[in-house]
Coordinates of C-alpha atoms in Angstrom, one line a residue:
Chain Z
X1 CA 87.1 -12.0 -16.9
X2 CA 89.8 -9.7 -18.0
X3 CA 88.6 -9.9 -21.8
X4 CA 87.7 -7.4 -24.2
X5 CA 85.5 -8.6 -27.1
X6 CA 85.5 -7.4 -30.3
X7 CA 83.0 -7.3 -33.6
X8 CA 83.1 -7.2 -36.1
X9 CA 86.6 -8.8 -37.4
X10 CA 86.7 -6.5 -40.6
X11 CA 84.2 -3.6 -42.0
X12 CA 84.0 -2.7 -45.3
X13 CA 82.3 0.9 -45.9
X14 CA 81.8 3.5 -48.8
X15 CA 83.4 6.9 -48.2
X16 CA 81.9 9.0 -46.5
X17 CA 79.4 6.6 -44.5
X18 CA 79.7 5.4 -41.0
X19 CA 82.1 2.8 -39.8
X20 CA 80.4 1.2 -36.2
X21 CA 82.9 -1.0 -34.1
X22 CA 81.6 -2.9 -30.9
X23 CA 83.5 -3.7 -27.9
X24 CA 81.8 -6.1 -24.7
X25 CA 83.8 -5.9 -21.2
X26 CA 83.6 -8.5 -18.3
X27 CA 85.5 -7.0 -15.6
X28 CA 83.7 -4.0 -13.9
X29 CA 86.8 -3.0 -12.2
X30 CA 88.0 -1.2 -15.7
X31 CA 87.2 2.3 -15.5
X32 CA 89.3 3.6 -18.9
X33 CA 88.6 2.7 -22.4
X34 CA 91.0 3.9 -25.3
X35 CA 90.8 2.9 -28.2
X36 CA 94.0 2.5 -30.7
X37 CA 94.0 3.0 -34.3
X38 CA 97.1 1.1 -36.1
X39 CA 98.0 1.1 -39.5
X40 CA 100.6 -1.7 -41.1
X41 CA 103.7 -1.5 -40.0
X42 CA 103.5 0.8 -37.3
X43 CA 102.4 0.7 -33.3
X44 CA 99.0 1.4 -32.2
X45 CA 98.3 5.0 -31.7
X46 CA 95.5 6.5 -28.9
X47 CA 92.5 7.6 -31.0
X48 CA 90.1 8.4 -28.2
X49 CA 89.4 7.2 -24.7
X50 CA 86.5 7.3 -21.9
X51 CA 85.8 7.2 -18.5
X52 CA 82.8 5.4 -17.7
X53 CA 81.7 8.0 -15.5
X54 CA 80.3 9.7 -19.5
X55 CA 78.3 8.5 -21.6
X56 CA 79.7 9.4 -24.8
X57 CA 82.9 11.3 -26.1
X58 CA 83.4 13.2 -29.2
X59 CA 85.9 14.1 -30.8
X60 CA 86.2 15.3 -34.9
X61 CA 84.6 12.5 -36.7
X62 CA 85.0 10.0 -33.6
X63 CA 82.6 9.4 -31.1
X64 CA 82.7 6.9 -28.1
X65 CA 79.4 5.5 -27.3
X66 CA 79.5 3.8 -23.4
X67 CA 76.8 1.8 -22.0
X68 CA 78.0 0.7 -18.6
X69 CA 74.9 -1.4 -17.3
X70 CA 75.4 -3.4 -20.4
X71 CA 79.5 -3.3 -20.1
X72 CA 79.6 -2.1 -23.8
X73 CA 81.0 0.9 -25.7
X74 CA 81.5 1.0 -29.3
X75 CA 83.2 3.7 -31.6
X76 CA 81.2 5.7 -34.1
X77 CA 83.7 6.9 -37.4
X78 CA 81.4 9.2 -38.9
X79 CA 82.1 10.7 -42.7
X80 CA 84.4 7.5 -43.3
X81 CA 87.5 8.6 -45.3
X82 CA 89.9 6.1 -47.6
X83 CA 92.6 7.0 -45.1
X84 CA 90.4 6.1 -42.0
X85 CA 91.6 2.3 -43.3
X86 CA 93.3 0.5 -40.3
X87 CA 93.2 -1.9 -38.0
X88 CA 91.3 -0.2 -34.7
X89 CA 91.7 -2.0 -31.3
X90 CA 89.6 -1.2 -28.5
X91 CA 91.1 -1.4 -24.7
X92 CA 90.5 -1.6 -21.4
X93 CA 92.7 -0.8 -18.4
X94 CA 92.1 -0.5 -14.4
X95 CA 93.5 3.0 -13.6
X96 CA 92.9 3.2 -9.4
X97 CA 94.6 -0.2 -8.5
X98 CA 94.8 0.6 -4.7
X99 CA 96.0 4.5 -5.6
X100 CA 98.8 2.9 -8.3
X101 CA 98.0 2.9 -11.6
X102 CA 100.2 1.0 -14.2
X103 CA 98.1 1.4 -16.8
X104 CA 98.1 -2.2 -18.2
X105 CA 96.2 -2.3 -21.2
X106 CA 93.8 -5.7 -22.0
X107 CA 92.8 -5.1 -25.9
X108 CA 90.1 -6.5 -28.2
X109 CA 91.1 -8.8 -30.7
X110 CA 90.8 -5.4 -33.7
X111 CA 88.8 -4.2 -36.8
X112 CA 90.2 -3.8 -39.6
X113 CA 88.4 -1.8 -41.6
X114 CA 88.8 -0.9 -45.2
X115 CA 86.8 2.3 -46.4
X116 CA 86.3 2.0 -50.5
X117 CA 86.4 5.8 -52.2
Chain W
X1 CA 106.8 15.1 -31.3
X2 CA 108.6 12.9 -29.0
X3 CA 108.2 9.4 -29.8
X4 CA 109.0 5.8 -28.7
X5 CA 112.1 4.6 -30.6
X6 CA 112.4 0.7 -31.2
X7 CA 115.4 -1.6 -32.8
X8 CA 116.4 -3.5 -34.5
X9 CA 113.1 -2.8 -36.8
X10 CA 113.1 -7.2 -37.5
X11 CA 115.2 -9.5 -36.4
X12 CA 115.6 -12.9 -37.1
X13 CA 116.8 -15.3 -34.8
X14 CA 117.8 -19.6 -34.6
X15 CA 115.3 -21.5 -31.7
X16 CA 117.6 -21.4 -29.2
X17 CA 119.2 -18.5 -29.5
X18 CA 118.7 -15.3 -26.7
X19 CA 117.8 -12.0 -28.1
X20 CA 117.2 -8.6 -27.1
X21 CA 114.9 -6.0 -28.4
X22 CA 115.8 -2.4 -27.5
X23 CA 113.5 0.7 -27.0
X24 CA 114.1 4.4 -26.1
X25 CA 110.9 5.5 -24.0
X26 CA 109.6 9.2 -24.1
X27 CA 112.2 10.9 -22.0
X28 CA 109.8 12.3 -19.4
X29 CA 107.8 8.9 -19.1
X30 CA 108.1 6.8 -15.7
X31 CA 106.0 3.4 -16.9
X32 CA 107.2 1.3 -19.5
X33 CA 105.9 -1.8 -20.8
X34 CA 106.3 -4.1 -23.4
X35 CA 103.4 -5.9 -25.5
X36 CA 103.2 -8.6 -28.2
X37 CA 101.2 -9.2 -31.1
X38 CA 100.7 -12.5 -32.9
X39 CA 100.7 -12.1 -36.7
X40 CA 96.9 -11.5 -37.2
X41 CA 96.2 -11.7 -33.7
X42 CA 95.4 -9.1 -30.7
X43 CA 98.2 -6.7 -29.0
X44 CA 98.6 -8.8 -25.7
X45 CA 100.3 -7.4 -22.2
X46 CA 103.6 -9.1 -21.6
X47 CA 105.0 -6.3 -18.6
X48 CA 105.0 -3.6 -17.2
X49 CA 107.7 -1.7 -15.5
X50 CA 107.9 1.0 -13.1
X51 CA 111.1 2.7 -10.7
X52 CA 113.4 0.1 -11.4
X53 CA 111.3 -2.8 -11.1
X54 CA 108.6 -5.1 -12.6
X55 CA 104.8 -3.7 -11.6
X56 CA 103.1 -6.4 -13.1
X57 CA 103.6 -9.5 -16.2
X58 CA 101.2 -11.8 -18.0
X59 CA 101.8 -15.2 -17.9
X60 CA 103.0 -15.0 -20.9
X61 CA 106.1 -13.5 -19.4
X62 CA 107.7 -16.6 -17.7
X63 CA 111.3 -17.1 -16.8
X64 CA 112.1 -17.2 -20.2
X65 CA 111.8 -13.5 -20.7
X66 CA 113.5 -10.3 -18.6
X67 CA 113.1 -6.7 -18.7
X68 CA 115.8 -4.3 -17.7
X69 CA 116.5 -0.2 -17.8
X70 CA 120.1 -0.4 -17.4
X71 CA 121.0 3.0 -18.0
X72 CA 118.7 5.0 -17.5
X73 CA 117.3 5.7 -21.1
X74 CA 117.0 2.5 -22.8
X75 CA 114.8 -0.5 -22.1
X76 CA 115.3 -3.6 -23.3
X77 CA 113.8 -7.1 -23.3
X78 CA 115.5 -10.1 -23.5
X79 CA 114.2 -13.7 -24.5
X80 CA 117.1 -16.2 -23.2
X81 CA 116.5 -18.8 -25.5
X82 CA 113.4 -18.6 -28.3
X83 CA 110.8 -21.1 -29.3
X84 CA 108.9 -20.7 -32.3
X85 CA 105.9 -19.5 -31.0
X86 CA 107.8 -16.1 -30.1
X87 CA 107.9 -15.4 -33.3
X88 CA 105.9 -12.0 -33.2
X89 CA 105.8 -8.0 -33.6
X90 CA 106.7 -6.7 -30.2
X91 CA 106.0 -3.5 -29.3
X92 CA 107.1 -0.9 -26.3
X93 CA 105.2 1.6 -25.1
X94 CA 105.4 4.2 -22.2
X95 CA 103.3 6.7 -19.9
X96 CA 103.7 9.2 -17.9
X97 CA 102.8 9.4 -14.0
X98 CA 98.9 10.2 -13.7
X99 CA 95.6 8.4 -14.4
X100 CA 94.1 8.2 -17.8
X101 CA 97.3 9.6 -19.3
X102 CA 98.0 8.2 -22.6
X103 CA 100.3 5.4 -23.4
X104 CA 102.4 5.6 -26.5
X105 CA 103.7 2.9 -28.2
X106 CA 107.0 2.5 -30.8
X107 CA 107.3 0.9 -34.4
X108 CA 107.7 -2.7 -33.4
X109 CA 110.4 -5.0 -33.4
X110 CA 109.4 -8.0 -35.7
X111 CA 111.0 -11.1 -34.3
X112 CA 111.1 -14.3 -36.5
X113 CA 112.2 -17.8 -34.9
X114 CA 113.3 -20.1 -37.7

């Protein structure tokens, strides 16, 4: 129940088209979703995050997309750039754990996706 | 930009053998935590770590492993004595107080068991 699924396991896109990553939740207790961008050799990095109180985020060429009846959310990489290549996790983390919130982080198993110039 | 510091960058290591992998968290940060990831595989939740003490583990994190902040600065974990299957990236990462704030995570330590 404290999964995160993740699809696809790699994307391959053109420049400047749009890269779509899926993520599926069990546990209705998480209520924050970031999602992690990592590139070889170096630590995930926050990307964007939601709150399932919204319905989408935006943010440059990222958008969050949550759907919390279905206990989905994907992330929308729109104008898909050569240096957008990297392995993108999505997460899931239960922030009001009885007022104490230590932020443990359940990931997705990642995307790595490869944009072709 | 202040930013989680990790060492050694790899290190390699007989089965058997303890090691410890050291990180500098953000200064102002009062969670700390340390994941794994399995070449190829997901970043997985080993512990986390907050006023002195553990908050939570996996159960990954057996008696095998420890976590410690002995001075104040550093934090470090320690495998007492490694299998193969530890072999891994492992990564640090910290937060400060508040919901929703963001975590940020250091370079990686790459451990090899031979």
């Amino acid at each position: 129940q404290q999964q995160v699924k993740q699809s696809p396991q790699s994307l391959i896109v053109q420049k400047g088209g749009i890269s779509i990553i899926n993520c599926a939740y069990e546990n209705t207790a998480f209520d924050y979703f970031p999602w992690y961008q990592q590139f070889p050799g170096k630590g995930p990095a926050l990307l964007i995050a939601i709150r399932p109180d919204v319905s989408e985020k935006k943010e440059g060429r990222f958008t969050i997309s949550f759907n919390k009846s279905a206990k989905q959310f994907s992330l929308h990489i729109m104008d898909s750039q050569p240096g957008d290549s990297a392995t993108y996790f999505c997460a899931a983390s239960i922030t009001n754990a009885g007022g104490t919130s230590y932020g443990k982080l359940t990931f997705g198993q990642g995307t790595i996706l490869t944009v072709h110039p | 930009e202040p930013e989680v510091t990790q060492t050694p960058s790899h290190q390699v290591t007989q089965m058997g053998q303890e090691v410890i992998l050291r990180c500098v968290p953000i200064s102002n940060h009062l969670y700390f935590y340390w994941y794994r990831q399995i070449l190829g595989q997901k970043v997985e939740f080993l512990v986390s770590f907050y006023n002195n003490e553990i908050s939570e583990k996996s159960e990954i994190f057996d008696d095998q492993f420890s976590v410690e902040r002995p001075d104040g600065s550093n934090f470090t974990l320690k495998i007492r004595s490694t299998k193969l299957e530890d072999s891994a990236m492992y990564f640090c990462a910290s937060r400060r107080r508040g919901l929703n704030t963001e975590a940020f995570f250091g370079q990686g330590t790459r451990l090899t068991v031979v």
